[in-house]
Coordinates of C-alpha atoms in Angstrom, one line a residue:
Chain I
M28 CA -31.0 7.1 47.5
G29 CA -33.6 7.1 44.8
K30 CA -32.2 8.6 41.7
P31 CA -34.3 6.7 39.2
S32 CA -33.7 7.3 35.5
A33 CA -30.7 9.8 35.9
G34 CA -29.0 7.1 38.0
T35 CA -29.5 4.4 35.4
A36 CA -28.0 6.6 32.7
Y37 CA -25.0 7.3 34.9
V38 CA -24.5 3.6 35.5
V39 CA -24.7 2.9 31.8
L40 CA -22.3 5.7 30.9
R41 CA -19.9 4.6 33.6
T42 CA -19.9 1.0 32.5
V43 CA -19.3 1.9 28.9
G44 CA -16.4 4.1 30.0
E45 CA -15.0 1.3 32.1
L46 CA -15.3 -1.1 29.1
L47 CA -13.5 1.3 26.8
V48 CA -10.6 1.8 29.3
T49 CA -10.4 -2.0 29.7
A50 CA -10.3 -2.4 25.9
G51 CA -7.4 0.1 25.7
I52 CA -5.5 -1.8 28.4
V53 CA -6.1 -5.1 26.6
V54 CA -4.8 -3.6 23.3
L55 CA -1.7 -2.3 25.1
L56 CA -1.1 -5.8 26.6
F57 CA -1.4 -7.3 23.1
V58 CA 1.2 -4.9 21.8
G59 CA 3.5 -6.0 24.6
Y60 CA 2.7 -9.6 23.8
A61 CA 3.4 -9.4 20.1
L62 CA 6.6 -7.3 20.5
Y63 CA 8.2 -8.8 23.6
V64 CA 6.5 -12.0 24.9
T65 CA 6.8 -13.8 21.6
D66 CA 10.6 -13.0 21.8
L67 CA 10.8 -15.0 25.0
T68 CA 9.2 -18.1 23.4
A69 CA 11.4 -17.7 20.3
A70 CA 14.5 -17.4 22.5
N71 CA 13.7 -20.7 24.1
R72 CA 13.2 -22.4 20.8
Q73 CA 16.4 -20.8 19.4
R74 CA 18.3 -22.1 22.5
S75 CA 17.2 -25.7 21.9
A76 CA 17.8 -25.4 18.2
N77 CA 21.4 -24.1 18.9
N78 CA 22.0 -27.1 21.3
E79 CA 20.8 -29.4 18.6
L80 CA 23.2 -27.8 16.2
D81 CA 26.1 -28.1 18.6
Q82 CA 25.5 -31.8 18.9
A83 CA 25.1 -32.3 15.2
F84 CA 28.3 -30.4 14.4
S85 CA 30.4 -32.2 17.0
A86 CA 29.0 -35.6 16.0
S87 CA 30.2 -35.3 12.4
P88 CA 32.8 -32.5 12.5
M89 CA 34.2 -31.3 9.2
E90 CA 32.3 -34.0 7.3
R91 CA 31.5 -32.7 3.9
R92 CA 28.4 -34.7 3.4
R93 CA 25.2 -33.1 2.3
P94 CA 23.0 -33.3 5.4
Q95 CA 19.5 -34.4 5.1
L96 CA 17.2 -31.4 5.8
T97 CA 14.1 -32.0 7.8
V98 CA 11.4 -29.3 8.1
G99 CA 11.6 -27.6 11.4
K100 CA 15.2 -28.9 12.2
P101 CA 18.2 -26.6 12.4
F102 CA 21.1 -27.3 10.0
A103 CA 23.2 -24.1 9.9
R104 CA 24.1 -21.0 11.8
L105 CA 23.8 -17.4 10.5
Y106 CA 26.2 -14.6 11.7
V107 CA 26.2 -11.0 10.7
P108 CA 29.3 -9.2 12.1
A109 CA 27.7 -5.8 11.3
F110 CA 25.0 -6.6 13.9
G111 CA 27.6 -7.4 16.6
Q112 CA 29.9 -10.2 17.4
D113 CA 27.3 -12.0 19.4
Y114 CA 24.7 -11.9 16.6
Q115 CA 24.0 -15.6 15.7
F116 CA 20.9 -17.6 14.8
A117 CA 20.3 -21.2 14.1
V118 CA 18.7 -21.6 10.7
V119 CA 15.9 -24.1 10.4
E120 CA 14.4 -25.8 7.3
G121 CA 11.1 -24.3 6.2
V122 CA 9.5 -20.9 6.0
D123 CA 6.1 -21.6 7.4
R124 CA 4.8 -19.8 10.5
E125 CA 5.7 -22.8 12.7
Q126 CA 9.4 -22.9 11.6
L127 CA 9.9 -19.2 11.6
A128 CA 8.8 -19.1 15.2
T129 CA 12.2 -20.7 16.0
G130 CA 14.4 -18.5 13.9
P131 CA 15.4 -17.8 10.3
G132 CA 14.0 -20.4 7.9
H133 CA 15.5 -21.8 4.7
Y134 CA 13.3 -21.9 1.7
P135 CA 12.9 -25.6 0.9
H136 CA 14.4 -26.5 -2.6
S137 CA 16.5 -23.4 -2.6
A138 CA 20.3 -24.1 -2.7
R139 CA 22.3 -25.3 0.3
P140 CA 24.8 -23.1 1.9
G141 CA 27.9 -22.6 -0.4
E142 CA 26.3 -24.3 -3.4
P143 CA 25.8 -22.5 -6.7
G144 CA 22.3 -21.2 -6.9
N145 CA 20.5 -19.2 -4.2
F146 CA 20.6 -20.1 -0.5
A147 CA 17.4 -18.3 0.5
V148 CA 16.4 -17.5 4.1
A149 CA 13.3 -15.8 5.5
G150 CA 13.1 -14.3 9.0
H151 CA 11.0 -12.1 11.2
R152 CA 11.7 -8.4 11.4
V153 CA 9.3 -7.7 14.3
G154 CA 8.6 -10.0 17.3
K155 CA 9.5 -13.7 17.5
G156 CA 13.1 -12.9 18.3
A157 CA 13.2 -10.6 15.2
P158 CA 16.4 -12.1 13.7
F159 CA 16.1 -9.7 10.7
R160 CA 15.1 -6.6 12.7
R161 CA 18.1 -4.7 11.3
V162 CA 18.6 -6.1 7.8
D163 CA 17.7 -2.6 6.4
E164 CA 21.1 -1.4 7.9
L165 CA 23.1 -3.8 5.8
R166 CA 25.5 -2.0 3.4
S167 CA 27.2 -3.4 0.3
C168 CA 30.2 -5.7 1.2
D169 CA 28.9 -6.4 4.7
A170 CA 29.6 -10.0 5.6
I171 CA 26.9 -12.6 6.2
V172 CA 28.5 -15.7 7.5
V173 CA 26.9 -19.2 7.4
E174 CA 28.3 -22.0 9.4
T175 CA 27.7 -25.6 8.3
N176 CA 29.2 -28.7 9.9
S177 CA 32.2 -28.5 7.7
D178 CA 32.7 -24.8 6.7
F179 CA 32.3 -21.1 7.4
L180 CA 30.8 -19.5 4.2
V181 CA 31.3 -15.8 3.9
Y182 CA 28.8 -14.0 1.7
R183 CA 29.0 -10.3 1.1
V184 CA 26.1 -8.0 0.3
L185 CA 26.1 -7.0 -3.4
P186 CA 26.4 -3.4 -4.7
M187 CA 23.3 -1.4 -4.1
A188 CA 21.4 -0.2 -7.2
D189 CA 22.9 3.4 -7.0
E190 CA 26.5 2.1 -6.4
R191 CA 26.7 0.0 -9.5
A192 CA 27.9 2.8 -11.8
T193 CA 30.8 3.8 -9.5
W194 CA 31.6 0.3 -8.2
E195 CA 35.3 0.2 -9.2
A196 CA 36.0 3.3 -7.2
H197 CA 34.1 1.7 -4.3
Q198 CA 36.2 -1.4 -4.6
R199 CA 39.4 0.6 -4.4
K200 CA 38.3 2.3 -1.3
D201 CA 37.1 -0.8 0.6
P202 CA 39.2 -4.0 0.4
R203 CA 36.2 -6.0 1.6
C204 CA 34.6 -5.3 -1.8
A205 CA 37.5 -6.8 -3.8
R206 CA 35.6 -10.0 -4.6
V207 CA 32.1 -8.5 -4.7
P208 CA 31.2 -8.1 -8.4
V209 CA 28.5 -6.1 -10.1
L210 CA 26.4 -8.9 -11.5
S211 CA 25.3 -8.6 -15.1
G212 CA 23.6 -10.7 -17.8
E213 CA 20.8 -12.7 -16.4
Y214 CA 21.8 -11.4 -13.0
R215 CA 21.5 -7.7 -13.9
Q216 CA 18.4 -7.2 -11.6
V217 CA 20.2 -8.7 -8.6
V218 CA 21.5 -5.8 -6.3
G219 CA 22.3 -5.6 -2.6
R220 CA 18.8 -4.5 -1.5
K221 CA 15.4 -4.6 -3.1
I222 CA 11.9 -3.9 -2.1
V223 CA 9.5 -6.2 -3.9
E224 CA 5.8 -7.2 -4.0
P225 CA 4.9 -10.2 -1.7
D226 CA 4.2 -12.5 -4.6
R227 CA 7.7 -12.2 -6.1
A228 CA 8.6 -15.8 -5.4
D229 CA 11.3 -15.4 -8.1
A230 CA 13.3 -13.3 -5.6
V231 CA 14.5 -16.7 -4.2
A232 CA 14.8 -18.4 -7.6
A233 CA 18.2 -19.9 -8.4
V234 CA 18.8 -16.9 -10.7
P235 CA 16.8 -14.2 -8.9
Y236 CA 14.0 -12.6 -11.0
Q237 CA 14.8 -15.1 -13.8
P238 CA 12.7 -18.1 -12.8
K239 CA 12.8 -19.6 -16.3
S240 CA 16.6 -19.2 -16.5
A241 CA 18.3 -22.1 -18.2
L242 CA 21.7 -21.3 -16.8
P243 CA 23.5 -24.5 -16.0
I244 CA 24.1 -25.0 -12.2
A245 CA 27.8 -24.9 -12.7
Q246 CA 27.6 -21.4 -14.2
Q247 CA 25.3 -20.1 -11.5
N248 CA 26.6 -17.7 -8.9
A249 CA 26.5 -18.9 -5.3
L250 CA 24.1 -16.3 -3.8
L251 CA 22.5 -15.8 -0.4
T252 CA 19.1 -14.1 -0.2
L253 CA 17.4 -12.8 2.9
T254 CA 13.7 -12.0 2.9
T255 CA 11.6 -10.2 5.5
S256 CA 8.5 -8.0 5.9
H257 CA 8.4 -4.4 4.7
P258 CA 7.5 -1.8 5.8
E259 CA 8.8 -2.7 9.3
Y260 CA 5.3 -3.2 10.9
G261 CA 3.4 -4.0 7.7
N262 CA 3.1 -6.8 5.1
S263 CA 2.4 -4.9 1.9
Q264 CA 5.9 -5.6 0.6
R265 CA 9.1 -7.6 1.2
M266 CA 12.6 -6.5 1.8
I267 CA 15.2 -8.6 0.0
I268 CA 18.9 -8.7 0.6
H269 CA 21.2 -10.4 -2.0
A270 CA 24.8 -11.4 -1.2
V271 CA 27.4 -13.4 -3.1
L272 CA 29.8 -16.0 -1.8
T273 CA 33.3 -14.6 -1.5
D274 CA 35.1 -17.0 0.9
Q275 CA 34.8 -20.6 2.1
V276 CA 36.9 -21.4 5.1
G277 CA 37.0 -25.1 6.2
K278 CA 36.6 -25.7 10.0
R279 CA 39.9 -26.8 11.4
G280 CA 40.2 -28.0 15.0
K281 CA 38.8 -25.6 17.5
A282 CA 39.0 -22.5 15.3
G283 CA 35.5 -21.1 15.5
Y284 CA 33.6 -18.0 14.6
P285 CA 35.8 -15.6 16.6
T286 CA 38.9 -16.8 14.6
L287 CA 37.1 -16.4 11.3
L288 CA 35.9 -12.9 12.4
R289 CA 39.6 -11.9 12.9
Q290 CA 40.5 -13.4 9.5
I291 CA 37.9 -11.3 7.7
G292 CA 38.8 -8.2 9.7
G293 CA 35.8 -8.1 12.0
R294 CA 33.2 -7.3 9.4
Chain T
M24 CA -18.8 -2.8 36.5
Y25 CA -15.7 -2.7 38.5
G26 CA -17.6 -1.2 41.4
W27 CA -20.1 -4.0 41.2
I28 CA -17.3 -6.6 41.3
W29 CA -15.6 -4.9 44.2
R30 CA -18.9 -4.8 46.2
H31 CA -19.4 -8.6 45.7
L32 CA -15.9 -9.6 46.8
P33 CA -16.3 -11.2 50.3
G34 CA -14.2 -10.6 53.4
P35 CA -12.3 -7.7 54.9
L36 CA -10.3 -5.2 52.9
A37 CA -7.1 -7.2 52.7
V38 CA -8.9 -10.3 51.4
R39 CA -10.7 -8.2 48.8
V40 CA -7.5 -6.7 47.6
L41 CA -5.9 -10.1 47.3
L42 CA -8.9 -11.5 45.4
A43 CA -8.9 -8.5 43.1
V44 CA -5.2 -9.0 42.3
L45 CA -5.9 -12.7 41.6
L46 CA -8.8 -11.9 39.3
I47 CA -6.6 -9.5 37.3
A48 CA -3.8 -12.0 37.1
A49 CA -6.3 -14.7 35.9
V50 CA -7.6 -12.4 33.2
V51 CA -4.1 -11.4 32.0
A52 CA -3.0 -15.1 32.0
L53 CA -6.0 -16.0 29.9
L54 CA -5.2 -13.2 27.4
M55 CA -1.4 -14.1 27.2
L56 CA -1.8 -17.9 27.1
V57 CA -5.0 -18.3 25.0
V58 CA -6.4 -15.2 23.3
F59 CA -3.2 -13.5 22.1
P60 CA -1.5 -16.6 20.7
W61 CA -4.6 -17.2 18.7
L62 CA -4.8 -13.5 17.6
E63 CA -1.1 -12.9 16.9
P64 CA -0.7 -14.9 13.6
M65 CA -3.1 -12.5 12.0
L66 CA -0.7 -9.6 12.4
P67 CA 0.6 -8.2 9.1
F68 CA 4.3 -8.2 10.1
N69 CA 4.3 -12.0 10.4
D70 CA 4.5 -12.2 6.6
V71 CA 8.2 -12.4 5.9
A72 CA 8.5 -14.8 3.0
V73 CA 7.9 -14.3 -0.7
G74 CA 5.5 -16.4 -2.7
A75 CA 2.8 -18.8 -1.7
V76 CA 4.1 -19.9 1.6
L77 CA 0.9 -20.7 3.5
S78 CA 0.0 -23.4 1.0
G79 CA 3.3 -25.1 1.8
A80 CA 4.8 -24.6 -1.6
A81 CA 7.6 -22.3 -0.7
G82 CA 8.8 -19.9 -3.4
T83 CA 11.3 -21.5 -5.6
A84 CA 12.0 -21.3 -9.3
G85 CA 9.1 -19.9 -11.2
T86 CA 6.1 -20.6 -8.9
S87 CA 5.0 -17.1 -8.5
A88 CA 1.7 -17.7 -6.9
A89 CA -0.4 -15.1 -5.1
S90 CA 0.6 -14.4 -1.5
P91 CA -1.7 -14.8 1.4
A92 CA -3.7 -11.6 2.0
W93 CA -5.2 -10.8 5.3

């Protein structure tokens, strides 16, 4: 006993050390929370959104009415065969934090699925179920399928910037590309994948990157645009995927997504 | 600090261990249920939309407003 000042210094040092170790553990816990625990919450919300969709689709099957979109409510399903046959997410209306915690969110006022214009959807790349974790793996002509209560809409990723020059050769090699054009004119900036600054709201404009375009709706391409964060764990930029509508398959009877998947050759 | 807490836990060894585990569980629960949900929206990779989304005016034709910056 009786180690006066040296003992005090020891206690102080030890306590500081303990606090630092504790802080380290808390930070690790937070990483686990942000990357994994938020997935659990999102999975729950996705599940109830999917149930809601099932009910809505079976209540008015094949009805070609324009559904009323309510912020936070699911209205369509998104499939990407390239990410696996079981990849599917209920798409909700709205792109605020609250809505994106459920799943991919539709930019309000952007086009509806299948309509001319730009059906634009934002989604998390990290945490919260990360529906868009792998969007960087999408290649030109990969299918992105949207299910509404009446139709399956098949969009295909547009040519990448470096593929545009040799696109015809590409199309001959890959039959999936037959109806995927190189867009020109007002659409010349629209390619399969782009990295843009976060303030480029015009990436989801009806004619992307031409917010002041006066192109009449009837002449607009039916596009689909996905936006997510970039780089993967940062927010300094956004990754944008542009796709064009190539097929519209009405829902008949019990023919569901697996049937459609066979029709389009699995991807 | 942890030594001090350990010395102030009452009862025999088994009870102390149980109490220590409960204390740790309580702290983790507080972090997971209260602190982290408050902290998490400030992470950068939550920004996945283009345009002025936080203001509610989602990016549509022409409204190229500044994005929220952390």
